[in-house]
Short mmCIF file of C-alpha atoms and ligand atoms in Angstrom, two decimals:
data_model
loop_
_atom_site.label_atom_id
_atom_site.label_comp_id
_atom_site.label_asym_id
_atom_site.label_seq_id
_atom_site.Cartn_x
_atom_site.Cartn_y
_atom_site.Cartn_z
CA UNK A 1 102.73 135.58 164.19
CA UNK A 2 104.48 133.78 167.09
CA UNK A 3 104.41 136.62 169.55
CA UNK A 4 104.84 140.36 169.62
CA UNK A 5 106.13 142.62 166.92
CA UNK A 6 109.52 143.06 168.61
CA UNK A 7 110.07 139.33 168.93
CA UNK A 8 108.83 138.57 165.41
CA UNK A 9 111.19 141.20 164.07
CA UNK A 10 114.12 139.62 165.92
CA UNK A 11 113.20 136.16 164.61
CA UNK A 12 113.02 137.47 161.04
CA UNK A 13 116.46 139.08 161.31
CA UNK A 14 118.02 136.01 162.93
CA UNK A 15 116.65 133.84 160.11
CA UNK A 16 118.83 135.85 157.70
CA UNK A 17 122.02 134.52 159.29
CA UNK A 18 123.81 131.82 157.29
CA UNK A 19 123.00 128.39 158.73
CA UNK A 20 119.83 129.51 160.51
CA UNK A 21 116.40 128.97 158.97
CA UNK A 22 113.07 130.17 160.36
CA UNK A 23 112.80 127.23 162.75
CA UNK A 24 116.29 127.49 164.21
CA UNK A 25 115.88 131.27 164.39
CA UNK A 26 112.78 130.79 166.56
CA UNK A 27 114.70 128.34 168.79
CA UNK A 28 117.61 130.77 169.04
CA UNK A 29 115.34 133.68 169.97
CA UNK A 30 113.59 131.65 172.69
CA UNK A 31 117.01 130.67 174.00
CA UNK A 32 118.08 134.33 173.97
CA UNK A 33 114.95 135.42 175.85
CA UNK A 34 115.52 132.71 178.48
CA UNK A 35 119.14 133.82 178.85
CA UNK A 36 118.47 137.52 178.70
CA UNK A 37 121.15 138.68 181.17
CA UNK A 38 123.74 136.05 180.27
CA UNK A 39 123.43 136.09 176.50
CA UNK A 40 120.87 138.44 174.92
CA UNK A 41 122.10 141.69 176.42
CA UNK A 42 125.83 140.88 175.99
CA UNK A 43 125.17 139.81 172.39
CA UNK A 44 123.27 143.01 171.60
CA UNK A 45 126.11 145.04 173.12
CA UNK A 46 128.78 143.07 171.23
CA UNK A 47 126.92 143.58 167.94
CA UNK A 48 126.57 147.28 168.58
CA UNK A 49 130.27 147.53 169.33
CA UNK A 50 131.27 145.63 166.19
CA UNK A 51 128.79 147.63 164.10
CA UNK A 52 130.38 150.82 165.39
CA UNK A 53 133.99 149.77 164.85
CA UNK A 54 134.34 147.01 162.24
CA UNK A 55 135.65 147.94 158.80
CA UNK A 56 137.90 146.58 156.07
CA UNK A 57 141.64 147.06 156.49
CA UNK A 58 142.60 149.56 153.77
CA UNK A 59 145.84 147.68 153.18
CA UNK A 60 144.92 143.98 153.12
CA UNK A 61 141.13 143.66 153.24
CA UNK A 62 141.09 141.87 156.60
CA UNK A 63 138.34 142.76 159.05
CA UNK A 64 139.64 145.47 161.37
CA UNK A 65 138.47 147.87 164.01
CA UNK A 66 140.71 150.64 162.70
CA UNK A 67 141.71 151.69 159.16
CA UNK A 68 144.72 149.36 159.24
CA UNK A 69 144.31 145.92 160.83
CA UNK A 70 146.41 144.53 163.69
CA UNK A 71 148.40 142.26 161.38
CA UNK A 72 149.33 145.06 158.97
CA UNK A 73 150.27 147.25 161.95
CA UNK A 74 152.51 144.57 163.44
CA UNK A 75 156.05 145.19 162.17
CA UNK A 76 157.19 141.73 163.28
CA UNK A 77 155.02 140.41 160.48
CA UNK A 78 156.83 142.43 157.82
CA UNK A 79 159.07 139.42 157.01
CA UNK A 80 158.73 139.70 153.24
CA UNK A 81 156.10 136.92 153.03
CA UNK A 82 152.62 137.72 151.78
CA UNK A 83 149.84 135.14 151.84
CA UNK A 84 147.03 135.74 149.34
CA UNK A 85 143.62 134.35 150.39
CA UNK A 86 140.13 134.54 148.97
CA UNK A 87 138.31 135.80 152.01
CA UNK A 88 138.61 136.70 155.66
CA UNK A 89 137.40 133.27 156.80
CA UNK A 90 140.46 131.80 155.06
CA UNK A 91 142.75 134.34 156.76
CA UNK A 92 141.26 133.32 160.11
CA UNK A 93 141.76 129.63 159.26
CA UNK A 94 145.45 130.34 158.45
CA UNK A 95 145.84 132.26 161.72
CA UNK A 96 144.32 129.41 163.71
CA UNK A 97 147.01 127.13 162.28
CA UNK A 98 149.59 129.51 163.90
CA UNK A 99 152.28 128.68 161.38
CA UNK A 100 152.40 131.66 159.05
CA UNK A 101 154.34 134.66 160.35
CA UNK A 102 153.97 137.11 157.45
CA UNK A 103 151.13 139.29 156.26
CA UNK A 104 147.99 138.62 154.21
CA UNK A 105 146.17 139.96 151.23
CA UNK A 106 142.43 139.22 151.12
CA UNK A 107 141.12 139.21 147.55
CA UNK A 108 137.46 139.18 148.51
CA UNK A 109 136.55 136.44 146.03
CA UNK A 110 137.80 134.87 142.82
CA UNK A 111 137.93 136.02 139.22
CA UNK A 112 134.74 135.18 137.38
CA UNK A 113 133.87 136.17 133.82
CA UNK A 114 130.33 134.98 134.46
CA UNK A 115 129.80 137.25 137.45
CA UNK A 116 131.87 140.07 135.92
CA UNK A 117 134.46 139.87 138.69
CA UNK A 118 137.70 141.25 137.28
CA UNK A 119 141.05 142.08 138.91
CA UNK A 120 139.78 145.52 139.99
CA UNK A 121 136.97 143.95 142.00
CA UNK A 122 139.44 141.64 143.73
CA UNK A 123 141.90 144.08 145.25
CA UNK A 124 144.53 142.80 142.78
CA UNK A 125 145.88 146.28 141.87
CA UNK A 126 146.48 146.88 145.60
CA UNK A 127 148.28 143.52 145.78
CA UNK A 128 150.63 144.54 142.94
CA UNK A 129 151.34 147.84 144.75
CA UNK A 130 152.20 146.08 147.98
CA UNK A 131 154.98 143.93 146.44
CA UNK A 132 157.51 146.77 146.12
CA UNK A 133 155.85 148.90 148.82
CA UNK A 134 156.33 146.30 151.55
CA UNK A 135 159.47 144.67 150.14
CA UNK A 136 157.67 141.38 149.55
CA UNK A 137 159.98 138.55 148.48
CA UNK A 138 157.57 135.61 148.55
CA UNK A 139 153.88 135.47 147.67
CA UNK A 140 152.04 132.37 148.91
CA UNK A 141 148.94 131.80 146.82
CA UNK A 142 146.65 130.18 149.41
CA UNK A 143 143.55 130.12 147.26
CA UNK A 144 140.97 127.37 147.49
CA UNK A 145 141.62 124.24 145.43
CA UNK A 146 138.59 124.99 143.24
CA UNK A 147 138.56 125.84 139.54
CA UNK A 148 137.88 129.52 140.31
CA UNK A 149 140.54 129.63 143.01
CA UNK A 150 143.17 128.09 140.75
CA UNK A 151 142.25 130.33 137.78
CA UNK A 152 142.70 133.34 140.03
CA UNK A 153 146.00 131.99 141.35
CA UNK A 154 147.29 131.57 137.78
CA UNK A 155 146.26 135.10 136.88
CA UNK A 156 148.11 136.53 139.90
CA UNK A 157 151.15 134.33 139.21
CA UNK A 158 151.27 135.73 135.66
CA UNK A 159 151.21 139.28 136.99
CA UNK A 160 153.98 138.67 139.53
CA UNK A 161 156.20 136.44 137.38
CA UNK A 162 159.86 137.36 137.93
CA UNK A 163 159.15 139.90 140.68
CA UNK A 164 158.88 137.55 143.68
CA UNK A 165 159.16 133.93 144.65
CA UNK A 166 155.70 132.44 144.05
CA UNK A 167 154.52 129.47 146.11
CA UNK A 168 151.25 127.75 146.77
CA UNK A 169 149.91 125.56 149.54
CA UNK A 170 150.67 121.99 148.62
CA UNK A 171 150.50 118.77 150.52
CA UNK A 172 147.31 118.21 152.40
CA UNK A 173 144.85 120.42 150.58
CA UNK A 174 142.38 118.02 149.01
CA UNK A 175 141.10 118.56 145.47
CA UNK A 176 138.02 120.76 145.68
CA UNK A 177 138.79 121.48 149.33
CA UNK A 178 138.17 124.83 150.93
CA UNK A 179 140.63 126.16 153.48
CA UNK A 180 138.06 127.13 156.03
CA UNK A 181 136.87 123.50 156.23
CA UNK A 182 140.31 122.06 156.95
CA UNK A 183 141.72 121.27 160.36
CA UNK A 184 144.63 123.35 161.63
CA UNK A 185 147.15 120.51 161.28
CA UNK A 186 146.37 120.04 157.59
CA UNK A 187 146.86 123.74 156.97
CA UNK A 188 150.16 123.72 158.89
CA UNK A 189 151.43 120.76 156.87
CA UNK A 190 150.37 122.34 153.59
CA UNK A 191 152.16 125.56 154.43
CA UNK A 192 155.36 123.86 155.57
CA UNK A 193 155.44 121.75 152.38
CA UNK A 194 154.68 124.70 150.10
CA UNK A 195 156.19 124.47 146.64
CA UNK A 196 157.26 126.96 144.04
CA UNK A 197 154.65 127.57 141.30
CA UNK B 1 142.61 134.87 167.77
CA UNK B 2 140.84 135.55 164.44
CA UNK B 3 140.74 139.29 164.68
CA UNK B 4 140.19 141.99 167.27
CA UNK B 5 138.88 141.63 170.78
CA UNK B 6 135.45 143.02 169.85
CA UNK B 7 135.00 140.58 166.97
CA UNK B 8 136.30 137.60 168.95
CA UNK B 9 133.88 138.44 171.73
CA UNK B 10 130.99 138.54 169.27
CA UNK B 11 132.02 135.18 167.76
CA UNK B 12 132.19 133.59 171.22
CA UNK B 13 128.71 134.83 172.13
CA UNK B 14 127.23 133.75 168.78
CA UNK B 15 128.70 130.26 169.28
CA UNK B 16 126.49 129.92 172.38
CA UNK B 17 123.32 130.01 170.28
CA UNK B 18 121.63 126.63 169.77
CA UNK B 19 122.53 125.24 166.36
CA UNK B 20 125.66 127.37 165.91
CA UNK B 21 129.13 126.01 166.66
CA UNK B 22 132.41 127.95 166.54
CA UNK B 23 132.74 127.56 162.78
CA UNK B 24 129.22 128.65 161.90
CA UNK B 25 129.51 131.48 164.45
CA UNK B 26 132.60 132.78 162.60
CA UNK B 27 130.73 132.55 159.27
CA UNK B 28 127.74 134.35 160.77
CA UNK B 29 129.90 137.14 162.19
CA UNK B 30 131.68 137.68 158.86
CA UNK B 31 128.27 137.80 157.19
CA UNK B 32 127.09 140.34 159.78
CA UNK B 33 130.15 142.53 159.25
CA UNK B 34 129.63 142.45 155.48
CA UNK B 35 125.96 143.37 155.93
CA UNK B 36 126.53 145.91 158.65
CA UNK B 37 123.80 148.39 157.69
CA UNK B 38 121.29 145.81 156.45
CA UNK B 39 121.65 143.19 159.16
CA UNK B 40 124.16 143.82 161.97
CA UNK B 41 122.81 147.15 163.19
CA UNK B 42 119.12 146.17 162.86
CA UNK B 43 119.85 142.89 164.68
CA UNK B 44 121.67 144.65 167.52
CA UNK B 45 118.74 147.09 167.83
CA UNK B 46 116.16 144.28 167.75
CA UNK B 47 118.04 142.39 170.47
CA UNK B 48 118.28 145.47 172.63
CA UNK B 49 114.56 146.06 172.22
CA UNK B 50 113.66 142.47 173.09
CA UNK B 51 116.08 142.49 176.02
CA UNK B 52 114.38 145.61 177.32
CA UNK B 53 110.82 144.37 176.91
CA UNK B 54 110.58 140.55 176.80
CA UNK B 55 109.26 138.76 179.87
CA UNK B 56 107.11 135.78 180.81
CA UNK B 57 103.35 136.30 180.79
CA UNK B 58 102.34 136.12 184.46
CA UNK B 59 99.18 134.27 183.51
CA UNK B 60 100.22 131.63 180.97
CA UNK B 61 104.03 131.64 180.72
CA UNK B 62 104.07 132.73 177.07
CA UNK B 63 106.77 135.18 176.02
CA UNK B 64 105.36 138.68 176.25
CA UNK B 65 106.42 142.30 176.09
CA UNK B 66 104.08 143.25 178.94
CA UNK B 67 103.08 141.46 182.16
CA UNK B 68 100.16 139.78 180.42
CA UNK B 69 100.66 138.45 176.88
CA UNK B 70 98.59 139.44 173.83
CA UNK B 71 96.71 136.13 173.83
CA UNK B 72 95.71 136.38 177.50
CA UNK B 73 94.65 140.00 176.92
CA UNK B 74 92.49 139.08 173.92
CA UNK B 75 88.94 138.53 175.21
CA UNK B 76 87.91 136.82 171.96
CA UNK B 77 90.16 133.97 173.06
CA UNK B 78 88.31 133.46 176.35
CA UNK B 79 86.20 130.70 174.77
CA UNK B 80 86.57 128.24 177.64
CA UNK B 81 89.29 126.21 175.87
CA UNK B 82 92.76 126.00 177.35
CA UNK B 83 95.63 124.31 175.53
CA UNK B 84 98.46 123.06 177.77
CA UNK B 85 101.90 122.93 176.10
CA UNK B 86 105.40 122.17 177.30
CA UNK B 87 107.14 125.27 176.07
CA UNK B 88 106.74 128.50 174.13
CA UNK B 89 108.05 126.92 170.91
CA UNK B 90 105.07 124.54 171.06
CA UNK B 91 102.68 127.45 171.61
CA UNK B 92 104.16 129.16 168.54
CA UNK B 93 103.78 125.94 166.54
CA UNK B 94 100.09 125.73 167.54
CA UNK B 95 99.59 129.39 166.59
CA UNK B 96 101.17 128.84 163.19
CA UNK B 97 98.58 126.13 162.54
CA UNK B 98 95.91 128.87 163.04
CA UNK B 99 93.29 126.39 164.19
CA UNK B 100 93.10 126.86 167.95
CA UNK B 101 91.06 129.85 169.10
CA UNK B 102 91.36 129.55 172.88
CA UNK B 103 94.15 130.31 175.33
CA UNK B 104 97.33 128.51 176.35
CA UNK B 105 99.12 127.41 179.45
CA UNK B 106 102.89 126.92 179.06
CA UNK B 107 104.27 124.44 181.60
CA UNK B 108 107.91 125.23 180.96
CA UNK B 109 108.95 121.57 180.77
CA UNK B 110 107.79 118.16 181.90
CA UNK B 111 107.67 116.41 185.27
CA UNK B 112 110.93 114.61 186.02
CA UNK B 113 111.81 112.86 189.25
CA UNK B 114 115.38 112.58 188.03
CA UNK B 115 115.79 116.32 187.52
CA UNK B 116 113.63 117.14 190.56
CA UNK B 117 111.02 118.88 188.42
CA UNK B 118 107.76 118.74 190.33
CA UNK B 119 104.35 120.37 189.73
CA UNK B 120 105.50 123.62 191.41
CA UNK B 121 108.34 124.01 188.91
CA UNK B 122 105.93 123.53 186.02
CA UNK B 123 103.36 126.23 186.64
CA UNK B 124 100.81 123.50 187.44
CA UNK B 125 99.34 125.28 190.52
CA UNK B 126 98.67 128.31 188.30
CA UNK B 127 96.99 126.00 185.76
CA UNK B 128 94.65 124.64 188.46
CA UNK B 129 93.79 128.24 189.50
CA UNK B 130 92.95 129.23 185.95
CA UNK B 131 90.26 126.55 185.48
CA UNK B 132 87.65 128.25 187.68
CA UNK B 133 89.20 131.73 187.29
CA UNK B 134 88.77 131.80 183.51
CA UNK B 135 85.69 129.54 183.34
CA UNK B 136 87.60 126.85 181.44
CA UNK B 137 85.41 124.03 180.16
CA UNK B 138 87.93 122.06 178.08
CA UNK B 139 91.63 121.48 178.65
CA UNK B 140 93.56 120.22 175.61
CA UNK B 141 96.71 118.44 176.73
CA UNK B 142 99.01 119.19 173.79
CA UNK B 143 102.14 117.74 175.32
CA UNK B 144 104.81 116.06 173.25
CA UNK B 145 104.30 112.36 172.47
CA UNK B 146 107.32 111.43 174.59
CA UNK B 147 107.38 109.41 177.81
CA UNK B 148 107.93 112.58 179.88
CA UNK B 149 105.23 114.49 178.01
CA UNK B 150 102.69 111.72 178.49
CA UNK B 151 103.59 111.23 182.18
CA UNK B 152 103.01 114.94 182.71
CA UNK B 153 99.73 114.80 180.78
CA UNK B 154 98.51 111.95 182.99
CA UNK B 155 99.42 113.84 186.14
CA UNK B 156 97.47 116.90 184.98
CA UNK B 157 94.53 114.77 183.85
CA UNK B 158 94.38 113.24 187.35
CA UNK B 159 94.31 116.71 188.93
CA UNK B 160 91.55 117.98 186.66
CA UNK B 161 89.40 114.81 186.56
CA UNK B 162 85.72 115.72 186.78
CA UNK B 163 86.31 119.49 186.64
CA UNK B 164 86.59 119.95 182.86
CA UNK B 165 86.45 118.06 179.61
CA UNK B 166 89.96 116.71 179.04
CA UNK B 167 91.21 116.11 175.51
CA UNK B 168 94.53 115.47 173.85
CA UNK B 169 95.90 115.91 170.36
CA UNK B 170 95.26 112.74 168.46
CA UNK B 171 95.56 111.76 164.85
CA UNK B 172 98.76 112.85 163.18
CA UNK B 173 101.15 113.18 166.08
CA UNK B 174 103.75 110.47 165.50
CA UNK B 175 105.10 108.39 168.38
CA UNK B 176 108.07 110.21 169.86
CA UNK B 177 107.23 113.27 167.79
CA UNK B 178 107.69 116.78 169.08
CA UNK B 179 105.12 119.43 168.18
CA UNK B 180 107.60 122.01 167.12
CA UNK B 181 108.93 119.66 164.41
CA UNK B 182 105.55 119.01 162.83
CA UNK B 183 104.14 120.82 159.85
CA UNK B 184 101.14 123.08 160.34
CA UNK B 185 98.73 120.74 158.53
CA UNK B 186 99.56 117.83 160.83
CA UNK B 187 98.95 119.98 163.87
CA UNK B 188 95.64 121.21 162.44
CA UNK B 189 94.50 117.65 161.76
CA UNK B 190 95.53 116.49 165.21
CA UNK B 191 93.62 119.30 166.88
CA UNK B 192 90.46 118.79 164.82
CA UNK B 193 90.49 115.05 165.60
CA UNK B 194 91.20 115.55 169.30
CA UNK B 195 89.74 112.90 171.59
CA UNK B 196 88.65 112.82 175.18
CA UNK B 197 91.26 111.42 177.59
ZN1 ZN C 1 145.52 144.58 157.08
ZN1 ZN C 2 99.57 134.85 178.55
#
């Protein structure tokens, strides 16, 4: 209704982004049209490039632009430490804190009987394979401090019992807190003060 | 830092959209990567299409995909009524209310001595040309109920005094309210109850 088919189509698609409703999508599209050369064209190009290259790392589940992500390819990060997170946003939050030097394993969610999410859906078999395969000595369970996150952490701890040192983020993660909402300093402190499960 | 150059670049560009900060831009990009086929690729295509076609209507300043916008091309809307708005978002808000059947003139802002915005910057000369050119008999000053909006409305009213019937949106527009924030019913009521300036 606002304008032409092309512009309406763009507004509709923008409104599907998390955090943007119809009104903010309209504002964003007007902003894009005003900044065509500076923002609209570069953004379209960047999306096309990501669409053409982005995929899931076959090893850890991180977002990658090749089959194996940069972190998994980096041998300096093969220090025997593996940090298990729920999703890629959490991995990025850990990386922003610049304190963890090992590798990650992205579960892609939490166990949920209600939603029929079992270990197979969560890349847990791959996690168990990686322990001997990458000579992992410590698994840091950096799951969110929610009921689902902690249930999943306990399940993984049960599976790995006796095979590796198991730790979890400690000091600084508030009850019910989600990693991606925490500041970098809090994450650093929680990692440094990690405790054995 | 979060991932690869391509993805970081996309996050940076997304963070420049109004209403999205770095954190919501990261969330949006992860969402886009997860919904590559359903959302990312269509969005990139839609942006490319709008970038290739969107321009300002040479007549009214509306966003268009040709030199003259659909509304200015539609002869059924040449009913002698011209609605003056500050920006395209306001025009879209009026259109959503589906009550105005005439044409628009988009100023592109408000007069501001402080920001050196004079009549020339606001497409006001073009507005004055359109009055005889399109046989306009009524100009509806649908500017925002802000100090700047009302100052601009008074300036235009002075210029058009005696040439046309001058009206403004009345009942329903709250003091300090901006059109684009109002619901459609309020806009409809305000237009129906418009009063002569
Ligand atoms: Zn990886
Ligand atoms: Zn037009």
